[in-house]
């Protein structure tokens, strides 16, 4: 479902003496349906960079990134937009929303945009918000004023609203208490059962051992200083 | 799929000075594209060339018309272009007073667009106008007030209602949130995003506010000295800019 072939990435900082930083070199990996793969490696090894490349958020200089049959490296913006709407989900560490939009709408939006009726989308959003222990009195408020942990749970609810066939999870259990961590892990397990291909970054080792089938150490793709 | 708007090699010069040079892109139905760049980079010139307010020196602006399919709006007849700008196009000016008739009531401002496309029943026009005022969060008891009595944010929302009442397919926006304070901006952004999603609008938004494009635009073009220096997915251009000028632009934003 997710396949990377000889993928490389460099950053060129034109305004800082045109410094060229090689971040990732020649990555090849593949993730099958129903499989969860963890990216590991020390901080700065390029885990998040690689994940952002797979989402099309960072430009990839060489290689192919195939999600289903779309190559993200070559795809037009509108193909990537369609891919992100229908196929590829991403739970980042930060919630980014239009101010003033109620939490319930924030969570239901991914479903509405794939054509699910408002009523059905809201029902699913409510179900996820209650599972993740967001009190009902907050649903009609914008999440911009919520605490960090609450924002993260809203972000997870939003990320799991639509049943994406491929998912990227950036530290989904960070800063969650035990009960909510358990909910997130079971959401991940359910996603695997329905056949989602998942790539995740987990600093929480117990969580990683429980949901991930394999680990890939990203530091082996980090170029050696020339 | 046929692009809704296909811009090919648009060039406009003011004497020896370049307004915009050789700009080309395709916009598909439902897409929102942002154009950013510093003052004088040619954003507004480009927008005005596309919307038929300026005649470009070269290039074509092909719009997928309802009746005849793709047609170059630069070479089409004046009445034809005027009809397009009343029906399928909308233009939201930075200064609401450029897009409103300040001596006419709020309801009249919205109703006028409807009359321009042939609506004649007073009751229907008033109902539609009131409905649209409510959609942009202007209370219906202000329908008979003139926009001169409205705040800047309300004038901007009224301008949006006036523009969208005829159900256009493409909206041009020139700094729609410029000059408004941030709480009003947030409200307007929320409104615009809802309208774009619910009506399936395509939009081209010129702004120098990168936060606005991040929230509203799917795609982004960065302009510098009249030329497009970088184009792509909005979050990709903002998070991993490739061109020297885009990098400067993104790194110059003050963190709040």
mmCIF file with all atom_site columns, N, CA and C in Angstrom, chain B residues 83 86-87 110-122 124-125 128 165-166:
data_model
loop_
_atom_site.group_PDB
_atom_site.id
_atom_site.type_symbol
_atom_site.label_atom_id
_atom_site.label_alt_id
_atom_site.label_comp_id
_atom_site.label_asym_id
_atom_site.label_entity_id
_atom_site.label_seq_id
_atom_site.pdbx_PDB_ins_code
_atom_site.Cartn_x
_atom_site.Cartn_y
_atom_site.Cartn_z
_atom_site.occupancy
_atom_site.B_iso_or_equiv
_atom_site.pdbx_formal_charge
_atom_site.auth_seq_id
_atom_site.auth_comp_id
_atom_site.auth_asym_id
_atom_site.auth_atom_id
_atom_site.pdbx_PDB_model_num
ATOM 1  N N  . UNK B 1 83  ? -21.343 39.814 -18.865 1.00 0.00 ? 83  UNK B N  1
ATOM 2  C CA . UNK B 1 83  ? -22.334 38.819 -18.415 1.00 0.00 ? 83  UNK B CA 1
ATOM 3  C C  . UNK B 1 83  ? -21.650 37.788 -17.507 1.00 0.00 ? 83  UNK B C  1
ATOM 4  N N  . UNK B 1 86  ? -21.116 38.972 -14.101 1.00 0.00 ? 86  UNK B N  1
ATOM 5  C CA . UNK B 1 86  ? -22.333 39.058 -13.291 1.00 0.00 ? 86  UNK B CA 1
ATOM 6  C C  . UNK B 1 86  ? -22.840 37.701 -12.842 1.00 0.00 ? 86  UNK B C  1
ATOM 7  N N  . UNK B 1 87  ? -22.511 36.661 -13.606 1.00 0.00 ? 87  UNK B N  1
ATOM 8  C CA . UNK B 1 87  ? -23.103 35.355 -13.317 1.00 0.00 ? 87  UNK B CA 1
ATOM 9  C C  . UNK B 1 87  ? -22.091 34.401 -12.699 1.00 0.00 ? 87  UNK B C  1
ATOM 10 N N  . UNK B 1 110 ? -27.369 43.608 -2.326  1.00 0.00 ? 110 UNK B N  1
ATOM 11 C CA . UNK B 1 110 ? -27.421 42.193 -2.667  1.00 0.00 ? 110 UNK B CA 1
ATOM 12 C C  . UNK B 1 110 ? -28.435 41.981 -3.798  1.00 0.00 ? 110 UNK B C  1
ATOM 13 N N  . UNK B 1 111 ? -29.583 42.671 -3.685  1.00 0.00 ? 111 UNK B N  1
ATOM 14 C CA . UNK B 1 111 ? -30.646 42.505 -4.679  1.00 0.00 ? 111 UNK B CA 1
ATOM 15 C C  . UNK B 1 111 ? -30.261 42.975 -6.067  1.00 0.00 ? 111 UNK B C  1
ATOM 16 N N  . UNK B 1 112 ? -29.388 43.979 -6.110  1.00 0.00 ? 112 UNK B N  1
ATOM 17 C CA . UNK B 1 112 ? -28.985 44.525 -7.408  1.00 0.00 ? 112 UNK B CA 1
ATOM 18 C C  . UNK B 1 112 ? -28.333 43.463 -8.297  1.00 0.00 ? 112 UNK B C  1
ATOM 19 N N  . UNK B 1 113 ? -27.482 42.619 -7.673  1.00 0.00 ? 113 UNK B N  1
ATOM 20 C CA . UNK B 1 113 ? -26.832 41.549 -8.442  1.00 0.00 ? 113 UNK B CA 1
ATOM 21 C C  . UNK B 1 113 ? -27.884 40.595 -9.003  1.00 0.00 ? 113 UNK B C  1
ATOM 22 N N  . UNK B 1 114 ? -28.934 40.330 -8.197  1.00 0.00 ? 114 UNK B N  1
ATOM 23 C CA . UNK B 1 114 ? -29.980 39.420 -8.655  1.00 0.00 ? 114 UNK B CA 1
ATOM 24 C C  . UNK B 1 114 ? -30.740 40.029 -9.823  1.00 0.00 ? 114 UNK B C  1
ATOM 25 N N  . UNK B 1 115 ? -31.040 41.339 -9.724  1.00 0.00 ? 115 UNK B N  1
ATOM 26 C CA . UNK B 1 115 ? -31.765 42.002 -10.806 1.00 0.00 ? 115 UNK B CA 1
ATOM 27 C C  . UNK B 1 115 ? -30.936 42.015 -12.076 1.00 0.00 ? 115 UNK B C  1
ATOM 28 N N  . UNK B 1 116 ? -29.601 42.134 -11.915 1.00 0.00 ? 116 UNK B N  1
ATOM 29 C CA . UNK B 1 116 ? -28.715 42.159 -13.081 1.00 0.00 ? 116 UNK B CA 1
ATOM 30 C C  . UNK B 1 116 ? -28.758 40.846 -13.863 1.00 0.00 ? 116 UNK B C  1
ATOM 31 N N  . UNK B 1 117 ? -29.145 39.765 -13.191 1.00 0.00 ? 117 UNK B N  1
ATOM 32 C CA . UNK B 1 117 ? -29.261 38.507 -13.926 1.00 0.00 ? 117 UNK B CA 1
ATOM 33 C C  . UNK B 1 117 ? -30.723 38.164 -14.211 1.00 0.00 ? 117 UNK B C  1
ATOM 34 N N  . UNK B 1 118 ? -31.587 39.141 -14.068 1.00 0.00 ? 118 UNK B N  1
ATOM 35 C CA . UNK B 1 118 ? -32.947 38.965 -14.574 1.00 0.00 ? 118 UNK B CA 1
ATOM 36 C C  . UNK B 1 118 ? -34.032 38.699 -13.551 1.00 0.00 ? 118 UNK B C  1
ATOM 37 N N  . UNK B 1 119 ? -33.730 38.671 -12.256 1.00 0.00 ? 119 UNK B N  1
ATOM 38 C CA . UNK B 1 119 ? -34.804 38.470 -11.276 1.00 0.00 ? 119 UNK B CA 1
ATOM 39 C C  . UNK B 1 119 ? -35.638 39.747 -11.179 1.00 0.00 ? 119 UNK B C  1
ATOM 40 N N  . UNK B 1 120 ? -36.953 39.607 -11.128 1.00 0.00 ? 120 UNK B N  1
ATOM 41 C CA . UNK B 1 120 ? -37.797 40.791 -11.118 1.00 0.00 ? 120 UNK B CA 1
ATOM 42 C C  . UNK B 1 120 ? -38.776 40.841 -9.938  1.00 0.00 ? 120 UNK B C  1
ATOM 43 N N  . UNK B 1 121 ? -39.077 39.672 -9.328  1.00 0.00 ? 121 UNK B N  1
ATOM 44 C CA . UNK B 1 121 ? -40.068 39.669 -8.259  1.00 0.00 ? 121 UNK B CA 1
ATOM 45 C C  . UNK B 1 121 ? -39.490 40.262 -6.975  1.00 0.00 ? 121 UNK B C  1
ATOM 46 N N  . UNK B 1 122 ? -40.074 41.401 -6.528  1.00 0.00 ? 122 UNK B N  1
ATOM 47 C CA . UNK B 1 122 ? -39.526 42.115 -5.373  1.00 0.00 ? 122 UNK B CA 1
ATOM 48 C C  . UNK B 1 122 ? -39.443 41.232 -4.136  1.00 0.00 ? 122 UNK B C  1
ATOM 49 N N  . UNK B 1 124 ? -39.260 37.925 -3.863  1.00 0.00 ? 124 UNK B N  1
ATOM 50 C CA . UNK B 1 124 ? -38.201 36.917 -3.975  1.00 0.00 ? 124 UNK B CA 1
ATOM 51 C C  . UNK B 1 124 ? -36.835 37.524 -3.742  1.00 0.00 ? 124 UNK B C  1
ATOM 52 N N  . UNK B 1 125 ? -36.620 38.689 -4.366  1.00 0.00 ? 125 UNK B N  1
ATOM 53 C CA . UNK B 1 125 ? -35.311 39.339 -4.257  1.00 0.00 ? 125 UNK B CA 1
ATOM 54 C C  . UNK B 1 125 ? -35.024 39.687 -2.806  1.00 0.00 ? 125 UNK B C  1
ATOM 55 N N  . UNK B 1 128 ? -34.276 36.532 -0.761  1.00 0.00 ? 128 UNK B N  1
ATOM 56 C CA . UNK B 1 128 ? -32.931 36.011 -1.029  1.00 0.00 ? 128 UNK B CA 1
ATOM 57 C C  . UNK B 1 128 ? -31.874 36.898 -0.386  1.00 0.00 ? 128 UNK B C  1
ATOM 58 N N  . UNK B 1 165 ? -24.403 35.861 -4.098  1.00 0.00 ? 165 UNK B N  1
ATOM 59 C CA . UNK B 1 165 ? -25.844 35.610 -4.179  1.00 0.00 ? 165 UNK B CA 1
ATOM 60 C C  . UNK B 1 165 ? -26.257 35.000 -5.518  1.00 0.00 ? 165 UNK B C  1
ATOM 61 N N  . UNK B 1 166 ? -25.509 35.297 -6.583  1.00 0.00 ? 166 UNK B N  1
ATOM 62 C CA . UNK B 1 166 ? -25.884 34.759 -7.886  1.00 0.00 ? 166 UNK B CA 1
ATOM 63 C C  . UNK B 1 166 ? -25.265 33.381 -8.150  1.00 0.00 ? 166 UNK B C  1
#
